XYZ file of C-alpha atoms in Angstrom:
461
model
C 0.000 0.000 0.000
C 1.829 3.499 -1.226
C 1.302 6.610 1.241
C -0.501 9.339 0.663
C 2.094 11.651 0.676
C 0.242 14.787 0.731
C -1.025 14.892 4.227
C 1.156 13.764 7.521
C -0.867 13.134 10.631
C 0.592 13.888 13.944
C -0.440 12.192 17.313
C 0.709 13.830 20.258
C -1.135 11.701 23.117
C -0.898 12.590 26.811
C 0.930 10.230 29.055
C -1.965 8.484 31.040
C -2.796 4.907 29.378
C -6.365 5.110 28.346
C -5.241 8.569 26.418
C -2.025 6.838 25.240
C -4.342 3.779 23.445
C -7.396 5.874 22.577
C -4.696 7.824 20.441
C -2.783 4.885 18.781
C -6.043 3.111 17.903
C -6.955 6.238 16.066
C -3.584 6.246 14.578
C -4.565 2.792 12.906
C -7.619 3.935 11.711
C -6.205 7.003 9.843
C -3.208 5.012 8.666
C -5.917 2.388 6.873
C -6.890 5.673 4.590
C -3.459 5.534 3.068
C -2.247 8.155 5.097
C 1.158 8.227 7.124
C 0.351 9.311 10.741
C 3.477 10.243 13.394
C 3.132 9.144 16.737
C 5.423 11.781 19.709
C 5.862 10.887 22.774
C 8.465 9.628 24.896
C 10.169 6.508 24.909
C 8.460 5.335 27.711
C 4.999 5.954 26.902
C 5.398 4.999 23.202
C 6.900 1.607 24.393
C 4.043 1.199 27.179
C 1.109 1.992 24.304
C 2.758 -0.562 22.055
C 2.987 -3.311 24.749
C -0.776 -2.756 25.425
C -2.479 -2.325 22.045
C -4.739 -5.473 21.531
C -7.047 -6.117 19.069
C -5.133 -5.298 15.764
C -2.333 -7.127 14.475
C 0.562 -4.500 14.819
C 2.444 -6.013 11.718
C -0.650 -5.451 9.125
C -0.126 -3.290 6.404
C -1.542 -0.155 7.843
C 0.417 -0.376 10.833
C 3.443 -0.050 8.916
C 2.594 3.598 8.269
C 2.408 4.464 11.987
C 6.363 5.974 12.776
C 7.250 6.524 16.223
C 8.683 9.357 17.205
C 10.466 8.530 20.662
C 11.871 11.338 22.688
C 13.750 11.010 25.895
C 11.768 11.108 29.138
C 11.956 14.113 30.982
C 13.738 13.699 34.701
C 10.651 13.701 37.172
C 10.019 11.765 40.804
C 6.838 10.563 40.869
C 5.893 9.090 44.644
C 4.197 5.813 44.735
C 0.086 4.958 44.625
C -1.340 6.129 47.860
C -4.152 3.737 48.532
C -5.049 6.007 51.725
C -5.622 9.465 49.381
C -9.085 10.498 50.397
C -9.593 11.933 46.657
C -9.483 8.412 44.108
C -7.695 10.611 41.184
C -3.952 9.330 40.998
C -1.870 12.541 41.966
C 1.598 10.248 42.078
C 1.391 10.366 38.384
C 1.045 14.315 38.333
C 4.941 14.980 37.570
C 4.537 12.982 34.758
C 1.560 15.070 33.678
C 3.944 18.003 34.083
C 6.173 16.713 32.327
C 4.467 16.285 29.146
C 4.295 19.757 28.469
C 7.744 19.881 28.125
C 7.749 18.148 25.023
C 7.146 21.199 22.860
C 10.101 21.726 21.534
C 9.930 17.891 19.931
C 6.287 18.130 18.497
C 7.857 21.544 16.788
C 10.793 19.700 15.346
C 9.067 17.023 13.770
C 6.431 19.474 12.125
C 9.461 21.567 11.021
C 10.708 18.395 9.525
C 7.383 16.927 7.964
C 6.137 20.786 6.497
C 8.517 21.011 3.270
C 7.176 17.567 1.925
C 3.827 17.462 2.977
C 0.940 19.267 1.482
C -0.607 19.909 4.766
C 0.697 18.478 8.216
C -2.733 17.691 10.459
C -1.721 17.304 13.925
C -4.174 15.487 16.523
C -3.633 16.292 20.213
C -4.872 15.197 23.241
C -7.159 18.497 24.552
C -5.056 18.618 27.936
C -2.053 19.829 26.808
C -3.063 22.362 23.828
C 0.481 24.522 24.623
C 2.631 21.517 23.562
C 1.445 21.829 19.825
C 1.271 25.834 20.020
C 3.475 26.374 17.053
C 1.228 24.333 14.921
C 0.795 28.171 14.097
C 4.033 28.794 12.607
C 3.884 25.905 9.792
C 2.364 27.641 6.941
C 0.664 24.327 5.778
C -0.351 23.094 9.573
C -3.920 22.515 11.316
C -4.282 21.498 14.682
C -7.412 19.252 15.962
C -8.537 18.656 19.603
C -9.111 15.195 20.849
C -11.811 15.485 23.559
C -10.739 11.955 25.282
C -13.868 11.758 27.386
C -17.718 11.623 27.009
C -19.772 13.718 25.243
C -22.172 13.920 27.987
C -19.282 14.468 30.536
C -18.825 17.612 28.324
C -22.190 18.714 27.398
C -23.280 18.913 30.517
C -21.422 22.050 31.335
C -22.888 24.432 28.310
C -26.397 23.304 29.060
C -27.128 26.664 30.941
C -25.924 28.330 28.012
C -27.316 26.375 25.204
C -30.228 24.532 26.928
C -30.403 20.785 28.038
C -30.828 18.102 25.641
C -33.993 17.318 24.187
C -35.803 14.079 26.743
C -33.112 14.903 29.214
C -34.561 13.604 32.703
C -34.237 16.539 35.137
C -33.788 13.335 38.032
C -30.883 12.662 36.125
C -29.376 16.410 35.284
C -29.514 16.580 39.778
C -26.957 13.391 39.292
C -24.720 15.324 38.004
C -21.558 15.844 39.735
C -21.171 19.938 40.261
C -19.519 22.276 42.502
C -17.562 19.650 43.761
C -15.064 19.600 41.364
C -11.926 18.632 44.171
C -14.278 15.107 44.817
C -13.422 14.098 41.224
C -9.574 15.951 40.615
C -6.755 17.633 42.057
C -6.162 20.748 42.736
C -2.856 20.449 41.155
C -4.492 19.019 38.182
C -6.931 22.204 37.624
C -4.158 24.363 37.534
C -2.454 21.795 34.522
C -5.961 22.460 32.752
C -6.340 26.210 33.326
C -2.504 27.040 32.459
C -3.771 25.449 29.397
C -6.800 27.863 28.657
C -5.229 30.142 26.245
C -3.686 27.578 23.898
C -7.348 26.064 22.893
C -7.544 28.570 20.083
C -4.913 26.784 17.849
C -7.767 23.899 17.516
C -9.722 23.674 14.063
C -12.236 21.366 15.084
C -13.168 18.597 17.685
C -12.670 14.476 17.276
C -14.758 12.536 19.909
C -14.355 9.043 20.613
C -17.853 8.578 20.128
C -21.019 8.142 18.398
C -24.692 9.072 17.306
C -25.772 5.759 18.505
C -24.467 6.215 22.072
C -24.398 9.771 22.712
C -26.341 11.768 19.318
C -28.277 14.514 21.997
C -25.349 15.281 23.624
C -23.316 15.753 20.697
C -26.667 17.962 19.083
C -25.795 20.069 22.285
C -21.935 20.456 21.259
C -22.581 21.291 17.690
C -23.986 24.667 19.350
C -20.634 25.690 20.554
C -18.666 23.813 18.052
C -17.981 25.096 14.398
C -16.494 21.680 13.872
C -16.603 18.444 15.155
C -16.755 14.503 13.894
C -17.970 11.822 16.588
C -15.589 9.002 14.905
C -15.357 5.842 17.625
C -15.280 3.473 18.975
C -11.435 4.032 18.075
C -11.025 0.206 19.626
C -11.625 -2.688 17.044
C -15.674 -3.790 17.194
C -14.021 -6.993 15.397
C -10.987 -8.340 16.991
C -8.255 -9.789 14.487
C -7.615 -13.534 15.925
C -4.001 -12.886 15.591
C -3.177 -9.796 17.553
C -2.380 -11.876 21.116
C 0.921 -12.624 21.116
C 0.875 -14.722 24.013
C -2.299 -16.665 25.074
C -3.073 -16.581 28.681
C -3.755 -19.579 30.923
C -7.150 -17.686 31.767
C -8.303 -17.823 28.319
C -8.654 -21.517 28.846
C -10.711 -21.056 32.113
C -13.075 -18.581 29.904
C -13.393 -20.987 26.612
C -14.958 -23.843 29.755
C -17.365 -21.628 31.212
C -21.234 -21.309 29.910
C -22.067 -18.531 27.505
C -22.799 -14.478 29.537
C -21.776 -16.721 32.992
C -18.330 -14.331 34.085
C -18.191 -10.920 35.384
C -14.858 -8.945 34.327
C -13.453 -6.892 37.505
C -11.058 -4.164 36.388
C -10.539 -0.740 38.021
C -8.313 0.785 35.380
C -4.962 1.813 35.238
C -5.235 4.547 37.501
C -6.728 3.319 40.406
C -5.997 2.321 43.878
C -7.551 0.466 46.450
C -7.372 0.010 50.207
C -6.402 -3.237 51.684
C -9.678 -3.251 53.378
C -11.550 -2.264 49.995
C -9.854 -4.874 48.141
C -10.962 -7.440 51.272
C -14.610 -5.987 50.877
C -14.595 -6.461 47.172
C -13.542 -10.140 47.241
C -15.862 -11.561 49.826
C -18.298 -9.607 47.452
C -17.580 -11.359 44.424
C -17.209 -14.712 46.522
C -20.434 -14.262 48.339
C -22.063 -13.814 45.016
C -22.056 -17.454 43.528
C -20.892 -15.858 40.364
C -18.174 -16.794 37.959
C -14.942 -13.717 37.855
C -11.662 -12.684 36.485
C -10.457 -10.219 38.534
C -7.505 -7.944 37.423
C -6.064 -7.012 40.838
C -2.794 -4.501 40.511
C -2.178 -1.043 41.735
C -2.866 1.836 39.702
C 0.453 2.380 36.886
C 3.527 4.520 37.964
C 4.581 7.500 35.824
C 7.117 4.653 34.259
C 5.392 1.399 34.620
C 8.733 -0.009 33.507
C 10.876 0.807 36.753
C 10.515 0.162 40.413
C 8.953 -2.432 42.293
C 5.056 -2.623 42.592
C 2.583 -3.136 45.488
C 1.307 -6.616 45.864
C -2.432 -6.063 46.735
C -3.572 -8.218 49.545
C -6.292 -10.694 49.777
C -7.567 -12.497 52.605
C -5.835 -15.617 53.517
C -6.324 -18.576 51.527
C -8.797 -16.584 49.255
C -7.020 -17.527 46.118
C -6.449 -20.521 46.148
C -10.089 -21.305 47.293
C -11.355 -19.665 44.721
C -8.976 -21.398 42.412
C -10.263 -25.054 43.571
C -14.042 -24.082 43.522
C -13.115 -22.950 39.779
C -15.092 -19.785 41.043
C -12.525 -17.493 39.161
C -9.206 -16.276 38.257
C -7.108 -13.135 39.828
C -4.663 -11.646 37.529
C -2.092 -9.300 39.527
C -0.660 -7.886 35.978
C -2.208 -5.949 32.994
C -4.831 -8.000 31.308
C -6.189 -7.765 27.704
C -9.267 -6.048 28.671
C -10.748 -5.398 25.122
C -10.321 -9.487 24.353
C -11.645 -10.660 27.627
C -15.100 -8.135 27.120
C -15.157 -9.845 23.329
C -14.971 -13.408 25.136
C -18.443 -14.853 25.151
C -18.211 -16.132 28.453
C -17.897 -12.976 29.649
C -20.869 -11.481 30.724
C -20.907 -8.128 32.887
C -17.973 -5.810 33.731
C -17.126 -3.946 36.979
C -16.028 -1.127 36.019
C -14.678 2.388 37.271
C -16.076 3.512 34.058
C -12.938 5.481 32.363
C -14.414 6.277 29.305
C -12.027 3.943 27.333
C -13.014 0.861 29.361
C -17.225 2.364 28.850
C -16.590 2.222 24.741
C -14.769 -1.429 24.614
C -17.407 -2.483 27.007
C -20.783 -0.831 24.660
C -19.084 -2.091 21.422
C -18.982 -5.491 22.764
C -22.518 -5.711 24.645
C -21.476 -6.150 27.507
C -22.967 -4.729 30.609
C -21.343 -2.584 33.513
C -21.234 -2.921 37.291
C -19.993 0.992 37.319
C -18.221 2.108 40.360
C -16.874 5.536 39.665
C -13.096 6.776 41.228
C -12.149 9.786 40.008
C -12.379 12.877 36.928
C -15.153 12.409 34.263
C -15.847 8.618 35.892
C -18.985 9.937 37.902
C -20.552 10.939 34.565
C -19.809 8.142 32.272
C -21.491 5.722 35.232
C -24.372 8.032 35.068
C -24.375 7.842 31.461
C -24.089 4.345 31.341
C -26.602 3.481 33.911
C -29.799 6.114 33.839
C -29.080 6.838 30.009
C -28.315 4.199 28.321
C -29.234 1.809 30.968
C -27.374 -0.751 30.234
C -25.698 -1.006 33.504
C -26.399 -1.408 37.737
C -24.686 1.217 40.201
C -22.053 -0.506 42.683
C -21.159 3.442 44.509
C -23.400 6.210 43.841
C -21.458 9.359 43.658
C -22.558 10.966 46.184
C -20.913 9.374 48.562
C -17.960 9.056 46.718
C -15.439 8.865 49.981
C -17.135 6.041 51.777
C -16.106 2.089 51.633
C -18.389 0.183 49.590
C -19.285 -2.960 51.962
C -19.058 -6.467 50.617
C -22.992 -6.838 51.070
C -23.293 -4.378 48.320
C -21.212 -5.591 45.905
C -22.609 -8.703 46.626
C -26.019 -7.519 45.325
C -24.790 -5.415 42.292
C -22.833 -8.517 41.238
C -25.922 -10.587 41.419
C -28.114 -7.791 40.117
C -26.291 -8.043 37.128
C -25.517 -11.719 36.225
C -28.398 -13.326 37.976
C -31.338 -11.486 37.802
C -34.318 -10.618 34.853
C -33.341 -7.065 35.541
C -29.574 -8.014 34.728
C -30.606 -10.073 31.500
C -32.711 -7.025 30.656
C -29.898 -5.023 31.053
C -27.701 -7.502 29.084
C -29.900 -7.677 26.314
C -30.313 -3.456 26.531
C -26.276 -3.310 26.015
C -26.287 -6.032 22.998
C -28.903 -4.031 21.176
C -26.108 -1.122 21.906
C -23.461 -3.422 20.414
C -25.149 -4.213 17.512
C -25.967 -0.052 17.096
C -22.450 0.678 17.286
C -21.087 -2.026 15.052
C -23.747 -0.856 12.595
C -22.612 2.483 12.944
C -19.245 1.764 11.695
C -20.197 -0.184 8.543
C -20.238 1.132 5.071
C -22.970 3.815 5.431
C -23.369 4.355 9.398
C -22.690 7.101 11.107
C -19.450 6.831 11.865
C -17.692 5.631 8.712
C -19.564 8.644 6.904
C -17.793 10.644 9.767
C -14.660 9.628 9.641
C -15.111 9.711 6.124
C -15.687 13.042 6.100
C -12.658 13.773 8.449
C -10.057 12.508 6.215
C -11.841 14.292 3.269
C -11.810 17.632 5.246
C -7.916 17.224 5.633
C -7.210 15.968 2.241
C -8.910 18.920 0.905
């Protein structure tokens, strides 16, 4: 397959892993259009998304025109997960945050080095850290876009006093909303990342969303207001998994392919989570009080380099594994797990989730339901989203009262609500008809392939 060499796409992702993947998945899809697309981060982040992508075989033909452009890592300390923060949102990784801004100066080299050949260089950049492509403005042939790598909902929701509230909207649901409260959901430290970043949003000539009309289409009505551009273009994750993408096939895969059809609930927390010893305790008598079938991905939220330094063991209680093990109740998997893969299993039936809005789109394009059990930023309204919206899901913590333990007698019941209940097969069925919408969506004449169709016309121009 030649390149299109009139038009270079640059990614510049920011260093958190469900930004790093969103952004390389959508790397794939642009580089299927013919079109070379440049990846910048550092070396450690580029080599962490690459580890992690799943789903796509990294040797196809398209992959071959993603280039990676890997830059040293700047010299930050980040502290260690503290499992005893009273706010969920993982503020050891906020010198690495930091530290992306710094990398400027290499996002301007390689558009100084792609502008002479190209006929236009279309960079893509994760909407936290607009400065870091600022001199987009000096290439005479360059055009920035803003990823938005959350909701459309999530975002919405704050111009609906200006603009008005979608049309059907549930005013039980708009008092759901997470407001005022802002320091339940961030950091301090991580507002004033966001707001040092205010002035460099004008550089942006339109909006991508990982998105679309079949999930979100009033909420993205409500954004058109404010927006002279935008394309809702996901899922970015592959709705059809190529068979050949796992390297390695783990043991638990073996455990899935024996158990009955919808009959395991995924556990998974994210990437930057973490738990209390006594939460974790809580959550596994939950799931073992339950009756239910489990994997359980049990690790501490990443480092800033998830490639140095030991890691905390999280604690179970005694015996618990290997009980679990013998009953052939479940698996716990201490590592990173192939979460896309596992959702696509059939066996799997129902995720509990902390609803990052990565883990809410492989989840809807794959039908399966969601336990959600928010922790921290736009998590509160993606569970919201998932469960009084699109109700295709049960709530395991209600946001408002975000900073108390969740007891094993509720999990217990949210488990069970969801995998062994009519409401939970109503809900199952609910989030397969959602599946089917979004896969629909993205095939020759849905509303995302004439989307992203009309993207890649609007920068081939």
């Amino acid at each position: 397959m030649q390149a299109n060499e009139n038009v270079a796409v640059v990614m510049v992702p920011f260093p958190a892993q469900g930004h790093l993947n969103q952004l390389l998945h959508l790397s794939r899809l642009i580089s299927s259009y013919n079109i070379p697309v440049h990846y910048v981060a550092t070396a450690t982040h580029s080599r962490q998304a690459k580890l992690r992508i799943q789903g796509w075989d990294p040797l196809s033909t398209e992959s071959q025109l993603i280039h990676f452009h890997d830059f040293p890592t700047p010299d930050f300390q980040s502290p260690p997960p503290n499992p005893l923060s009273s706010v969920k949102f993982p503020s050891h990784l906020q010198p690495s945050f930091n530290a992306a801004l710094l990398l400027r100066e290499p996002v301007a080299a390689v558009l100084s080095e792609l502008s002479p050949s190209a006929k236009r260089v279309v960079v893509i950049y994760d909407s936290i850290i607009p400065s870091v492509i600022q001199d987009v403005a000096s290439i005479p042939n360059g055009e920035a876009y803003s990823f938005q790598s959350v909701s459309t909902f999530c975002i919405s929701s704050y111009y609906w006093e200006m603009v008005g509230k979608p049309l059907g909207m549930d005013d039980d649901i708009d008092k759901e909303i997470p407001s005022g409260g802002i320091l339940t959901t961030m950091t301090s430290e991580m507002m004033e990342l966001l707001m040092s970043q205010s002035e460099y949003r004008k550089y942006s000539s339109g909006t991508l969303f990982n998105t679309c009309r079949a999930i979100e289409a009033p909420f993205l009505d409500v954004l058109a207001k404010v927006n002279d551009k935008q394309w809702a273009i996901g899922p970015f994750n592959p709705v059809e998994l190529c068979k050949n993408a796992t390297k390695q096939r783990y043991n638990y895969f073996d455990w899935l392919d024996n158990q009955a059809s919808n009959t395991v609930i995924y556990v998974s927390f994210g990437t930057t989570t973490t738990l209390t010893n006594e939460q974790i305790h809580a959550i596994a008598v939950g799931l073992e009080n339950s009756g239910q079938k489990f994997i359980w991905v049990l690790r501490d939220a990443d480092k800033g380099d998830i490639f140095v330094g030991d890691t905390r063991v999280c604690q179970l209680p005694e015996g618990y594994e290997e009980r679990i093990k013998l009953k052939g109740q479940g698996f716990i998997l201490r590592g990173w797990a192939p979460q896309l893969e596992i959702l696509a299993h059939v066996s799997t039936g129902g995720f509990m989730s902390h609803c990052g809005w990565n883990s809410c789109m492989e989840s809807m394009s794959m039908g399966v339901p969601i336990a959600a059990w928010p922790m921290h930023s736009d998590q509160p309204h993606n569970a919201l989203l998932v469960t009084k919206i699109l109700k295709m899901g049960v709530v395991v913590k209600d946001w408002a009262h975000w900073d108390e333990l969740v007891d094993s007698l509720k999990i217990e019941k949210a488990v069970k609500e969801l995998m062994a209940s009519k409401e939970g097969e109503e809900l199952r069925k609910r989030a397969m008809e959602l599946g089917t919408a979004i896969k629909r969506s993205m095939a020759e004449g849905g509303d995302t392939q004439r989307e992203f169709d009309g993207f890649i016309a609007h920068i081939c121009r």
